[in-house]
XYZ file of C-alpha atoms in Angstrom:
771
model
C -23.008 28.534 54.312
C -24.006 24.771 53.157
C -26.744 23.362 54.709
C -26.334 20.445 56.904
C -27.937 16.862 56.239
C -31.051 16.555 58.189
C -32.023 19.818 58.412
C -35.099 22.017 56.843
C -35.009 24.261 54.157
C -38.328 26.076 53.365
C -40.290 22.742 54.988
C -37.861 20.860 52.932
C -35.416 17.796 55.023
C -32.164 17.689 52.857
C -30.472 14.427 52.452
C -27.341 15.858 51.472
C -25.257 18.393 49.817
C -24.711 17.387 45.446
C -22.701 20.274 44.524
C -22.228 24.059 45.091
C -21.290 27.109 42.884
C -20.719 30.777 42.861
C -24.736 30.737 42.299
C -25.111 29.427 45.177
C -25.400 25.475 45.971
C -27.799 22.337 45.427
C -28.986 19.853 47.812
C -30.851 16.600 47.343
C -34.720 16.919 49.671
C -37.356 15.519 50.609
C -40.953 16.851 50.303
C -42.734 16.331 52.608
C -46.034 16.120 51.498
C -45.265 13.874 48.081
C -42.937 11.900 50.182
C -40.309 12.153 47.179
C -36.937 12.988 46.771
C -36.442 16.767 44.190
C -33.138 18.461 44.336
C -32.878 22.115 46.066
C -31.018 24.904 44.446
C -30.822 27.194 46.908
C -29.269 30.932 45.671
C -26.913 32.333 47.571
C -25.217 35.432 45.508
C -25.039 38.475 46.851
C -28.378 40.976 45.876
C -30.689 37.886 46.651
C -32.236 40.264 49.290
C -32.803 42.802 46.635
C -36.598 43.347 45.975
C -35.615 43.979 42.483
C -33.755 40.572 42.161
C -36.203 38.467 43.554
C -39.062 39.982 41.574
C -37.177 38.616 38.498
C -35.916 35.178 39.930
C -40.096 34.834 40.389
C -40.630 35.949 37.047
C -37.735 33.304 35.381
C -38.441 30.434 37.787
C -42.146 31.009 36.538
C -41.500 30.789 33.201
C -39.251 27.272 33.760
C -41.732 25.875 35.175
C -44.261 26.439 32.810
C -42.102 24.588 30.312
C -43.598 20.717 29.677
C -40.667 18.670 27.717
C -39.083 15.524 28.322
C -35.855 16.369 27.879
C -36.460 19.563 30.192
C -35.933 19.339 33.681
C -39.417 20.073 35.710
C -39.353 22.515 37.991
C -41.712 21.918 41.168
C -41.901 24.820 43.647
C -39.749 27.882 44.023
C -40.204 30.502 47.049
C -37.663 32.612 48.956
C -36.630 31.591 52.470
C -34.611 34.141 54.788
C -34.072 36.027 51.787
C -32.244 33.489 49.827
C -34.662 32.151 46.868
C -34.835 28.929 46.162
C -36.494 25.960 43.689
C -37.364 22.261 43.484
C -36.937 20.234 40.249
C -36.617 16.417 39.364
C -34.120 14.592 40.541
C -31.805 12.704 37.733
C -30.286 9.865 38.855
C -27.649 9.923 36.171
C -24.283 11.524 35.510
C -24.102 14.991 33.624
C -22.402 14.605 30.033
C -19.229 16.654 31.502
C -18.787 13.270 33.909
C -19.115 10.584 31.297
C -18.043 9.856 27.737
C -20.238 8.095 25.259
C -20.459 6.283 22.364
C -20.840 8.594 19.356
C -24.052 6.825 18.512
C -24.762 7.549 22.055
C -23.833 11.479 21.636
C -26.064 12.033 18.741
C -28.756 10.627 20.393
C -28.447 12.992 23.471
C -27.658 15.675 21.046
C -30.636 14.889 18.985
C -33.050 15.355 22.400
C -31.616 18.423 23.568
C -31.987 19.746 20.282
C -35.844 19.119 20.623
C -36.233 21.157 23.271
C -34.557 23.546 22.899
C -36.358 24.031 19.615
C -39.612 23.765 21.980
C -38.084 25.990 24.382
C -37.133 28.358 21.489
C -41.211 28.417 20.476
C -42.165 29.671 23.637
C -39.660 32.689 23.336
C -37.469 30.855 25.871
C -33.260 30.738 25.785
C -31.222 28.689 27.392
C -27.968 30.833 27.511
C -25.780 28.117 29.045
C -25.738 25.172 27.156
C -22.419 22.539 27.934
C -22.034 19.280 29.026
C -22.386 19.859 32.434
C -26.307 21.190 31.864
C -27.051 17.927 30.419
C -27.466 15.153 32.675
C -28.662 11.440 31.263
C -29.831 8.328 32.387
C -30.319 5.126 31.047
C -32.593 1.704 31.067
C -31.796 -1.334 32.998
C -30.599 -2.626 30.040
C -27.973 -0.102 30.013
C -29.355 1.894 26.789
C -29.389 5.821 27.366
C -33.117 6.312 27.703
C -32.628 9.958 28.323
C -31.175 13.641 27.914
C -32.498 15.976 30.135
C -31.372 19.856 30.382
C -30.839 21.950 33.174
C -31.600 25.043 34.450
C -33.803 26.309 32.151
C -35.186 29.747 32.516
C -33.235 30.309 35.729
C -29.806 30.735 33.513
C -30.882 33.961 32.766
C -30.348 34.923 36.426
C -26.905 35.522 35.728
C -27.268 38.522 33.650
C -29.080 39.927 36.366
C -27.631 43.626 37.293
C -26.198 42.809 40.694
C -25.046 39.584 39.644
C -22.362 40.845 36.449
C -20.156 43.936 36.093
C -20.635 46.537 32.804
C -19.480 44.963 29.613
C -18.871 41.130 31.519
C -20.186 37.853 29.267
C -22.507 36.000 31.383
C -22.384 31.929 30.238
C -19.047 29.231 30.093
C -16.776 30.561 27.609
C -15.774 27.684 25.996
C -19.346 27.089 24.725
C -20.092 31.079 24.196
C -21.132 32.304 20.770
C -19.532 35.153 19.002
C -22.642 37.511 19.027
C -22.821 36.722 22.204
C -18.965 38.385 23.126
C -19.732 40.994 21.199
C -22.735 41.799 22.783
C -25.535 41.261 21.040
C -28.569 39.217 23.207
C -29.142 35.461 23.188
C -31.250 33.333 21.182
C -32.036 30.883 19.725
C -29.083 30.343 17.499
C -26.480 31.086 19.975
C -28.183 28.267 21.939
C -27.734 26.410 18.565
C -24.369 27.443 18.547
C -23.436 26.657 21.835
C -25.135 22.864 21.136
C -22.444 22.419 18.371
C -19.283 22.763 21.032
C -21.048 21.004 23.369
C -21.508 17.765 20.525
C -17.522 19.126 19.717
C -16.737 18.742 23.185
C -18.146 15.581 23.412
C -16.904 13.596 20.208
C -13.234 14.793 20.270
C -13.221 15.159 24.674
C -11.871 18.703 23.805
C -13.348 22.216 23.525
C -13.846 22.913 20.073
C -11.362 26.412 21.340
C -8.419 26.934 23.423
C -6.690 29.483 25.131
C -4.444 30.357 28.396
C -6.517 33.424 28.794
C -10.388 33.850 28.807
C -9.413 36.838 26.715
C -7.422 34.498 24.222
C -10.845 32.086 24.429
C -13.144 34.777 23.383
C -10.598 35.807 20.405
C -10.419 32.296 19.354
C -14.810 32.167 18.959
C -14.869 35.403 16.882
C -11.801 35.041 14.525
C -10.040 31.741 14.323
C -11.538 29.216 11.912
C -13.890 26.697 13.406
C -11.782 23.248 14.203
C -12.719 20.612 11.760
C -13.463 16.953 13.795
C -12.098 15.190 11.432
C -8.772 16.307 12.592
C -9.013 14.853 16.061
C -11.492 11.747 14.447
C -10.836 10.870 11.237
C -13.613 8.812 11.493
C -16.274 11.329 12.069
C -15.294 13.287 8.938
C -18.222 12.819 7.686
C -19.922 15.062 10.759
C -17.356 17.861 9.933
C -19.505 19.733 7.822
C -22.800 19.596 9.861
C -20.661 20.554 12.907
C -18.756 23.487 11.236
C -22.432 24.955 9.685
C -23.534 24.613 13.187
C -20.438 26.571 14.668
C -20.675 29.201 11.635
C -19.198 32.686 12.620
C -22.661 34.643 11.500
C -26.222 33.309 13.372
C -27.526 33.405 9.260
C -24.809 31.092 7.891
C -26.215 28.346 10.720
C -29.431 25.614 10.736
C -32.503 26.920 10.936
C -33.036 25.666 14.038
C -31.903 22.600 16.389
C -33.219 20.127 15.074
C -32.216 20.506 11.404
C -28.721 20.477 13.120
C -29.539 17.500 15.136
C -30.895 15.355 11.902
C -27.732 16.138 9.632
C -25.680 14.758 12.652
C -27.540 11.593 12.652
C -27.720 11.318 8.678
C -23.721 12.132 8.541
C -23.332 9.674 11.712
C -24.594 7.393 8.995
C -21.733 7.722 6.665
C -18.634 7.359 9.336
C -16.938 3.645 8.639
C -18.265 2.517 11.964
C -21.564 4.274 11.516
C -24.167 3.810 14.931
C -21.096 1.719 16.456
C -18.486 4.283 16.155
C -16.848 4.987 19.989
C -15.379 7.287 21.479
C -11.419 7.104 22.923
C -9.784 8.210 25.604
C -7.893 11.458 25.565
C -4.023 10.773 26.615
C -2.815 13.646 29.561
C -0.320 16.001 27.847
C 2.792 14.621 26.915
C 1.490 10.657 27.087
C 1.900 8.323 23.770
C -1.506 7.762 21.486
C -2.682 4.604 21.990
C -2.468 2.277 19.722
C -4.621 -0.401 18.574
C -4.761 -3.607 20.356
C -4.654 -7.067 18.194
C -5.372 -9.941 20.285
C -2.123 -10.771 21.248
C 0.007 -14.272 22.244
C 0.983 -16.082 25.730
C 2.978 -13.549 27.722
C 6.617 -14.894 26.248
C 7.965 -16.267 29.723
C 5.077 -18.226 29.745
C 3.212 -19.894 26.549
C 0.956 -21.771 28.384
C -1.244 -23.453 31.408
C -1.839 -26.593 30.507
C -2.539 -28.559 33.953
C -1.632 -26.706 37.169
C -4.422 -27.344 39.781
C -6.978 -28.606 37.416
C -7.013 -31.903 37.474
C -5.361 -32.101 33.741
C -8.127 -29.404 32.116
C -6.316 -26.026 31.349
C -5.769 -23.814 33.444
C -5.722 -19.575 33.333
C -4.003 -19.529 36.372
C -0.377 -18.195 36.615
C 2.482 -21.129 36.665
C 3.133 -21.839 40.371
C -0.162 -20.187 41.520
C -2.227 -23.114 43.860
C -3.248 -20.714 46.545
C -2.767 -18.881 49.286
C -0.597 -21.762 51.703
C -3.249 -22.674 54.606
C -5.907 -21.253 53.014
C -9.549 -22.796 54.396
C -10.402 -25.894 52.801
C -13.843 -24.782 50.626
C -16.734 -26.897 51.513
C -17.543 -26.310 47.694
C -14.260 -27.084 46.204
C -13.569 -31.042 44.955
C -11.224 -33.131 46.442
C -11.376 -30.798 50.348
C -13.700 -33.422 52.101
C -12.168 -34.556 55.455
C -9.831 -31.106 55.279
C -9.648 -29.051 58.663
C -11.986 -26.193 58.391
C -8.748 -23.772 58.807
C -4.952 -23.996 59.033
C -2.992 -21.558 60.744
C -1.013 -19.615 58.265
C 2.400 -20.408 58.697
C 3.957 -17.875 56.915
C 3.880 -15.930 53.724
C 6.666 -17.428 51.696
C 9.373 -15.205 52.023
C 8.842 -12.661 54.529
C 10.234 -13.357 58.028
C 7.604 -11.537 60.363
C 6.370 -15.330 60.973
C 8.410 -17.454 62.921
C 9.093 -21.088 62.036
C 9.159 -20.433 58.482
C 11.971 -20.668 56.268
C 12.488 -17.649 54.043
C 12.957 -18.815 50.645
C 14.649 -16.903 47.159
C 12.484 -14.725 45.711
C 11.737 -16.335 42.191
C 13.467 -14.144 39.498
C 10.739 -12.224 37.482
C 11.446 -9.369 34.766
C 12.283 -7.367 36.518
C -6.620 2.756 39.903
C -22.720 9.894 41.337
C -20.123 10.647 41.558
C -17.891 12.540 39.920
C -18.417 16.538 39.541
C -15.554 17.096 36.815
C -16.790 19.617 34.478
C -15.002 19.943 30.873
C -11.668 22.360 31.311
C -13.404 25.678 30.555
C -13.422 29.230 31.306
C -16.811 30.818 32.760
C -16.422 34.546 32.454
C -17.795 36.425 36.375
C -21.524 34.142 35.961
C -21.310 30.815 36.728
C -23.092 27.889 35.878
C -26.129 27.080 37.548
C -25.925 23.196 36.948
C -27.521 21.586 39.256
C -25.411 18.292 39.598
C -27.490 15.598 39.834
C -25.009 12.327 39.288
C -24.960 9.879 41.565
C -23.562 10.405 45.008
C -23.839 6.743 45.736
C -26.152 6.832 48.788
C -29.107 5.439 49.799
C -32.362 6.429 51.298
C -31.412 6.600 55.132
C -27.631 5.986 54.709
C -24.843 9.232 55.586
C -23.654 10.648 52.641
C -20.329 9.887 53.040
C -21.020 5.730 53.221
C -20.104 6.051 49.359
C -18.127 3.685 46.944
C -15.498 6.774 46.875
C -15.141 6.236 50.793
C -14.776 2.787 50.158
C -12.217 3.159 47.659
C -9.885 4.775 49.534
C -9.087 1.546 52.439
C -7.007 -1.520 50.623
C -5.239 -4.683 51.264
C -3.701 -7.778 50.270
C -1.297 -10.110 51.817
C -0.179 -8.146 54.754
C -0.088 -4.960 52.768
C -2.589 -2.679 53.907
C -3.002 1.404 52.513
C -5.488 3.805 53.327
C -6.029 7.246 51.979
C -5.510 10.096 54.736
C -6.400 13.927 53.787
C -5.804 12.864 50.523
C -2.421 11.579 50.480
C -1.804 8.056 50.607
C -0.184 5.576 53.684
C 0.908 2.020 52.966
C 2.119 -0.629 55.964
C 3.299 -3.813 56.540
C 4.318 -5.665 53.791
C 7.037 -4.826 51.592
C 8.736 -7.342 49.847
C 7.936 -5.650 45.974
C 8.794 -2.303 46.954
C 4.987 -1.621 47.189
C 5.922 0.879 50.108
C 8.055 3.252 47.827
C 9.990 4.026 50.509
C 13.453 3.131 48.268
C 13.291 -0.300 50.771
C 12.127 -4.149 51.164
C 11.627 -4.095 54.257
C 8.392 -4.679 56.113
C 6.744 -1.535 58.011
C 4.289 -1.464 61.015
C 3.314 2.136 60.976
C 2.012 3.685 57.385
C 4.811 5.301 55.177
C 3.176 8.342 53.033
C 3.450 7.205 49.295
C 5.761 10.590 48.385
C 5.266 12.410 44.776
C 1.046 11.360 44.963
C -1.493 14.640 45.543
C -5.430 14.632 45.788
C -5.256 11.079 46.311
C -9.014 9.942 45.627
C -9.140 6.048 45.497
C -6.468 2.891 46.332
C -6.241 -0.870 45.491
C -4.066 -3.430 46.408
C -3.883 -7.049 44.633
C -1.446 -9.775 43.041
C -1.084 -13.638 43.588
C 0.919 -15.309 46.409
C 2.230 -19.136 45.017
C 2.238 -21.631 47.013
C 5.571 -23.092 45.609
C 8.615 -23.068 47.635
C 10.641 -21.351 45.190
C 8.610 -18.045 45.107
C 6.621 -15.697 46.960
C 3.449 -13.212 46.909
C 3.665 -10.192 44.684
C 1.701 -7.382 45.481
C 0.883 -4.452 42.973
C 0.200 -0.907 44.432
C -2.609 1.807 42.203
C -3.783 4.475 43.248
C -6.178 7.492 41.471
C -4.118 10.180 41.984
C -5.105 14.362 40.609
C -7.340 12.437 38.375
C -4.659 9.717 37.461
C -3.365 6.557 37.420
C -0.537 5.545 38.661
C 0.985 1.962 39.829
C 4.259 0.767 41.798
C 5.313 -2.837 43.364
C 5.235 -6.448 41.183
C 5.177 -5.207 37.565
C 4.606 -9.092 36.474
C 2.221 -9.974 33.223
C 2.150 -5.387 32.882
C -0.423 -5.041 35.230
C 1.473 -1.482 36.465
C 0.508 -0.126 32.668
C 4.183 0.689 31.294
C 4.357 -2.642 28.862
C 6.776 -3.958 31.575
C 7.630 -6.867 33.511
C 9.900 -5.172 35.821
C 9.044 -3.775 39.316
C 8.804 0.027 40.082
C 9.294 1.051 43.335
C 7.689 4.507 43.243
C 4.523 5.472 41.505
C 4.032 5.379 37.361
C 1.563 7.427 35.559
C -0.405 5.028 33.267
C -0.762 6.460 30.092
C -3.409 6.302 27.332
C -5.869 7.314 29.991
C -9.146 10.735 30.458
C -9.958 11.487 33.890
C -9.629 9.016 36.170
C -12.215 8.423 38.651
C -11.603 4.752 40.536
C -9.059 1.770 39.639
C -8.338 -1.825 40.786
C -5.559 -4.463 40.392
C -5.677 -7.988 41.336
C -4.141 -11.185 39.749
C -1.639 -9.634 37.483
C -4.869 -7.548 35.777
C -5.271 -3.640 36.475
C -8.610 -2.040 35.333
C -9.451 2.193 35.381
C -12.748 3.833 35.552
C -11.777 6.974 32.920
C -14.711 9.658 32.091
C -16.984 6.908 33.259
C -15.373 3.904 30.674
C -13.152 1.282 31.899
C -10.092 0.684 30.776
C -7.802 -2.512 31.915
C -4.390 -3.858 31.122
C -2.168 -6.497 32.044
C -3.231 -10.362 32.281
C -6.214 -11.324 30.439
C -6.198 -15.418 30.787
C -10.306 -14.935 32.464
C -11.601 -12.295 30.425
C -11.009 -10.343 33.485
C -9.980 -7.345 31.323
C -13.016 -7.727 29.376
C -11.282 -7.894 26.048
C -14.014 -9.828 24.880
C -11.909 -12.885 24.562
C -9.279 -14.990 26.948
C -6.150 -15.142 25.099
C -2.995 -13.055 25.969
C -1.699 -10.064 27.736
C -3.020 -6.503 27.283
C -0.204 -4.217 26.849
C -1.904 -0.475 27.541
C -5.310 0.716 28.665
C -8.247 -1.418 26.487
C -11.553 -0.068 26.644
C -14.300 -2.182 27.600
C -16.802 -2.291 25.285
C -20.747 -2.873 26.734
C -20.437 -1.095 29.690
C -20.080 3.250 30.627
C -21.013 5.382 32.782
C -19.382 3.757 35.637
C -18.799 4.562 39.359
C -16.503 2.224 40.645
C -14.787 -0.986 40.091
C -13.530 -4.334 41.870
C -11.831 -7.545 41.066
C -10.134 -10.470 42.779
C -8.894 -13.664 41.268
C -9.978 -12.697 37.465
C -13.505 -11.794 38.215
C -14.517 -8.234 37.864
C -17.099 -6.053 38.914
C -18.425 -2.701 38.185
C -21.179 -0.277 39.557
C -22.421 2.107 37.568
C -23.897 5.130 38.148
C -26.797 4.326 37.472
C -26.700 2.045 39.980
C -26.672 -1.471 37.994
C -24.041 -3.755 38.636
C -22.096 -5.310 36.040
C -19.473 -8.731 36.536
C -17.529 -10.580 33.930
C -14.166 -13.164 33.880
C -13.839 -16.210 35.697
C -17.246 -17.644 36.702
C -16.449 -21.200 37.927
C -18.776 -20.358 41.299
C -21.140 -18.213 39.423
C -19.861 -15.079 40.978
C -21.090 -13.364 38.168
C -24.589 -13.631 39.412
C -25.889 -14.591 35.953
C -27.383 -17.962 36.543
C -24.466 -20.401 35.296
C -20.656 -21.046 35.971
C -19.294 -20.186 31.965
C -17.161 -17.266 32.186
C -17.414 -14.257 30.665
C -15.188 -12.091 29.020
C -17.230 -8.628 28.392
C -19.483 -6.896 30.878
C -22.993 -9.381 32.061
C -25.919 -7.275 33.892
C -26.395 -8.975 37.018
C -29.970 -9.579 36.143
C -31.471 -10.749 39.893
C -30.455 -7.047 41.005
C -32.175 -5.100 37.622
C -35.089 -3.636 39.991
C -32.975 -2.720 42.619
C -30.450 0.361 43.058
C -27.488 -0.724 44.004
C -24.777 0.929 45.631
C -22.107 -0.818 46.934
C -19.936 -4.197 45.188
C -17.015 -6.192 45.956
C -15.227 -9.054 44.621
C -13.682 -11.207 46.669
C -12.058 -14.920 46.852
C -9.034 -17.458 47.809
C -7.802 -20.746 47.163
C -7.953 -23.801 48.786
C -5.181 -26.622 47.787
C -6.594 -27.665 44.947
C -8.679 -24.592 43.701
C -9.764 -21.100 43.618
C -13.185 -19.877 44.670
C -14.508 -16.755 44.228
C -17.523 -14.871 45.417
C -19.061 -11.333 45.257
C -21.362 -8.827 47.597
C -23.837 -6.080 46.657
C -25.959 -3.694 48.476
C -29.131 -2.858 47.197
C -31.862 -1.250 48.357
C -30.328 -1.266 52.087
C -30.149 -4.776 51.704
C -26.906 -7.191 51.478
C -26.940 -9.976 48.760
C -23.839 -12.398 47.935
C -23.533 -15.013 45.345
C -20.670 -17.522 44.502
C -18.617 -19.500 47.033
C -20.420 -19.692 49.799
C -19.938 -17.199 53.106
C -18.869 -19.323 55.992
C -19.317 -23.094 55.766
C -22.243 -22.633 53.546
C -22.787 -25.817 51.585
C -23.007 -24.523 47.585
C -22.331 -22.122 45.133
C -25.070 -19.686 44.207
C -25.182 -18.303 40.942
C -27.563 -15.506 41.480
C -27.764 -12.985 44.151
C -28.925 -14.811 47.355
C -30.039 -11.864 50.365
C -28.135 -12.130 53.460
C -30.181 -12.102 56.648
C -29.068 -10.627 59.716
C -27.725 -7.283 58.857
C -30.417 -4.238 58.056
C -29.831 -0.622 56.420
C -26.446 -1.854 55.226
C -24.504 0.762 53.065
C -21.386 -0.612 52.227
C -19.363 -4.060 51.826
C -16.101 -5.883 51.264
C -15.235 -9.380 50.865
C -12.361 -11.456 50.161
C -10.429 -14.600 51.341
C -14.210 -16.514 52.715
C -15.099 -13.203 55.292
C -17.512 -9.914 54.537
C -17.765 -7.037 56.471
C -20.278 -4.069 56.062
C -21.430 -0.542 57.525
C -25.189 -0.844 58.443
C -26.051 1.931 60.736
C -23.126 3.442 61.151
C -21.884 0.200 62.639
C -19.338 -2.857 61.297
C -20.318 -6.558 61.326
C -18.812 -9.853 59.820
C -18.530 -12.970 59.175
C -16.985 -15.708 57.307
C -13.724 -16.790 57.984
C -11.991 -15.885 61.187
C -9.595 -17.868 62.158
C -7.102 -14.525 62.400
C -9.600 -12.756 64.766
C -10.732 -10.581 60.907
C -14.434 -11.520 61.518
C -13.995 -9.447 64.885
C -13.796 -12.709 66.963
C -11.482 -14.378 69.043
C -10.568 -17.100 66.373
C -12.431 -19.829 67.566
C -15.124 -20.774 66.420
C -12.837 -20.606 63.119
C -16.210 -19.789 60.819
C -18.854 -17.656 61.898
C -21.925 -18.253 59.882
C -24.363 -15.353 60.555
C -23.186 -11.299 60.699
C -21.685 -10.195 64.072
C -21.143 -6.272 65.082
C -17.303 -5.722 65.741
C -17.129 -4.416 69.095
C -15.274 -0.637 69.647
C -16.650 0.964 66.502
C -19.322 3.507 65.968
C -20.300 5.986 63.209
C -17.837 3.729 60.773
C -17.938 5.453 56.873
C -15.426 1.857 55.290
C -14.851 -1.091 56.253
C -12.121 -3.208 54.040
C -10.850 -6.805 54.832
C -8.304 -8.228 52.755
C -5.940 -11.184 53.609
C -7.029 -11.363 57.565
C -6.522 -7.804 58.453
C -9.756 -6.211 58.414
C -9.990 -2.081 58.729
C -12.531 0.380 59.085
C -12.811 4.212 59.668
C -14.501 6.173 62.306
C -14.396 10.125 61.750
C -10.572 10.886 61.064
C -9.402 7.432 62.330
C -8.887 4.169 61.039
C -8.905 0.970 63.199
C -7.552 -2.065 62.007
C -7.660 -5.794 63.951
C -7.401 -9.840 62.667
C -3.737 -10.824 61.722
C -0.565 -8.352 62.379
C 2.671 -10.623 62.622
C 4.387 -8.093 60.116
C 2.964 -4.832 60.903
C -0.252 -4.888 59.172
C -2.238 -3.002 62.025
C -0.315 0.406 61.295
C 0.203 0.170 65.209
C 3.640 0.285 65.719
C 2.745 -3.900 66.700
C 3.657 -6.751 65.178
C 0.953 -9.190 66.902
C -0.272 -12.552 65.460
C -4.278 -11.526 66.287
C -6.743 -9.749 67.696
C -10.062 -8.985 67.687
C -9.452 -5.249 69.528
C -9.847 -2.684 66.570
C -6.430 -0.925 66.478
C -6.427 2.455 65.755
C -3.598 3.073 62.717
C -0.615 5.338 63.792
C -0.148 8.150 60.711
C 2.544 10.330 60.700
C 2.011 13.818 62.644
C-alpha cells in the first residue's frame, strides 16, 4: 500500500509519491540529516521477507552505490524496513525519455552520455539489463540546452531475476528492447546492453519501437527472426544513421560494435552526414489512421480577411481579427492611452447574442464559414518482471505544497465569456454559454448546470477560449479543447481553423485533432490552439501576433506545427495573442504579443518564438497563467507565475496600478503560493490551501461585494479551504476543494453551475454535477 505524504520510511519524511510499478513504489523524500530531497525506491513484491532475497538486495545495492559516473544515478543509502528493502538516490528534476521528444542532436548527445556510462559499468563487470527510454532521465541548463542524461536502476535491475520474482524460463526486461540472445536464454552482458541502447536510440528517433507484435511472443520472435529495420524507412532524413543502428542491433553479439562508446561515436559521425546535420528534428508520430503532417510553407492572410490595417490602433496595423475591439463594458485600463477619465468599471449589459442579460438587444450572429509530469512509457511489452524505473520527472509541486496543487490540476478548470468547463472523475462537463454549440449537447441553449461532454474518456485537461467583438452585428465566438486518452479534441467555433480541422466551420461534437503524438496539455484562445505533444508544443489556427510560435506573424497555421526552441513542456497557457509555457525543468517561456511587456523580457517587442523569462531563471517556476482583456481602444495582457512559493506578475498592471511591468515583479501580501490564474485584470491564487484574489471585482469575481470594484492587494475568498486548483475567467471564478467545485462572481447565464441565474455573488456556490 502506498505511503501517504507526511509519513516516515526508515527515518525519511515522504513528500510525495513519484511513481509505482510491479516491483514497488518510488517516493520523493527528505533526508532528515542532510536536509535535502532524495528519491526512495521501496521494493514491495513477494519474496522480500526471504533472507536470501534480502542478502541479494544488499549485494546489488552495494554494487550500485559503488558506481561513480555523472550519467549513472547516485545511490546514497539502502536498508530494510518492515521486511521491505529500500534505497535512496539523487532526485533528478527532469523527464525520462519515454515522456519527451528530443531533436536528433539531443538524442545523439543523450545516447553518447549513456554509452559512456555503460562502458564504465561494463569495465567493472556490472550489466544494466534493462536499458530503455523510461530508464534514462535528462536535465537541461538555464538556456534549455541538454545538460545530463542519467541512467536509472544500475545493478538494482538485476533483482528482477531473483528466483522469488521470476518463473522458470521467463525473460526479465522490457521486451521491446531485449536482445535476441537474452530471449534465447543466454546471460546478459555488455553486448546485450548495447543492443538495448540501439533499440532505445531507434525509438527516440523514429517515435516507434523497432520490432512490433500483438503479443509478447510475437515481439520475441521478431527480435529473433525479423531483419533489423532501417531507420531510413521512417526517417529518410536520417538514412546515414541506418547502417550504424543496424550493426548495433545485429542478431549475433559478435557482429556489434566492440563497445557502446564506439557505437555512439559512429552515430555522431553519421549525424554530420544528414541533410540537416545537428539541426535535424524529430517529427511527431501521427495517430493510427491520421494523415501524415505536411510541411507548412508561409501562409497568406485568411482569404476572407485580407488584412487588418487600422482597427482600433489609431491608424497603425493591427493583428486583431476584424471587428474585435474588446469586451463590452470592460474596465478601462489605466495604462491604455485614450482611456483617462473613464469610469473604472461599467457594468456589462450583455454578452451580445445572449438573452440572459435583461435589457440587451439580441443581435443575429454574424455568419461565419460555418488542449513533472507525464509518466507515460513507450509502448512496450514487459515480460513477468517490471521496469524498476524511478520516475523522477517533474511533478509540478514545490517544497511545501500539497502534491495535488499541480499544473495538471490547474489545467482541469477553464472559462471564457460565460462558458465554464471542468474535469470531474475523468469526465468533462461544461455549462453556461452555448452560443457556438460548445456544450456539445446538440443545441445552442445555455445551461445552468453541468452537461457531460459525450465521447471523451480519461480527460486530463481542458481549455476554453475565443474572442468577443463589440460591434452590434456579431457575437462571442467560443471554442473548447480538451485532452482525453492522450489525444487532443476541439469543438465549438471553428473560425480560422482553431479546431485543427483546416475548416472555419463550427463543430457541435468533439473533433480529434490529427498529426499529434501523446498529448498532455492544451490551450486555446483568440482563434489559436496549442497543445503539448510528447513534450513539444504544436500550434494551429490564427498566428497574427506570433502566438503560434512559427517564427513570423504572417498567416494561418492549417495543421499542428511544431514550435521550435522549446522542449520538455509540462503546461501551456494563452490569451489574446500571448502564449506562455512551463517546462518540466521549471523554466518559463513566453512568445507572441508583447504590447504590455507580458513576455517578461524587458521590452515590448513581439516575439515569434519562445523566449525565456529571464528574471526567473534562478527560480523554480511551478505555475504560469496568461490573462487579459480590452478597453474601448486597445487590448491589455498580463502574465503571472509561481516561483519558489512566491507570486510574480508582469505586463499590464493588476488593479489600478499605474504602469506596465516588462519584467516579473514580486507580489506582496500572499505567501506559500501553489498555483495562479489570471484573466480580465483579475488574479486568483492558491496559497496554503486557501484562495486569494484581487484586481477587478465589479461582479464579485475576486470574492468581494463588487464595491470597491477594484481590489489592489490579495484578499482571501471566504468559504473555501483545502483548495487544490483555482480559475478566473471573464467575471466568474471557480475553485476545487476536495471532490467538489465551487464558483462565484457573475452567474447571469448559469455559469455558477448550481442551476440558478444570478447577477453576481461573492459566496462560492457548489457546482451541481449530475449523479
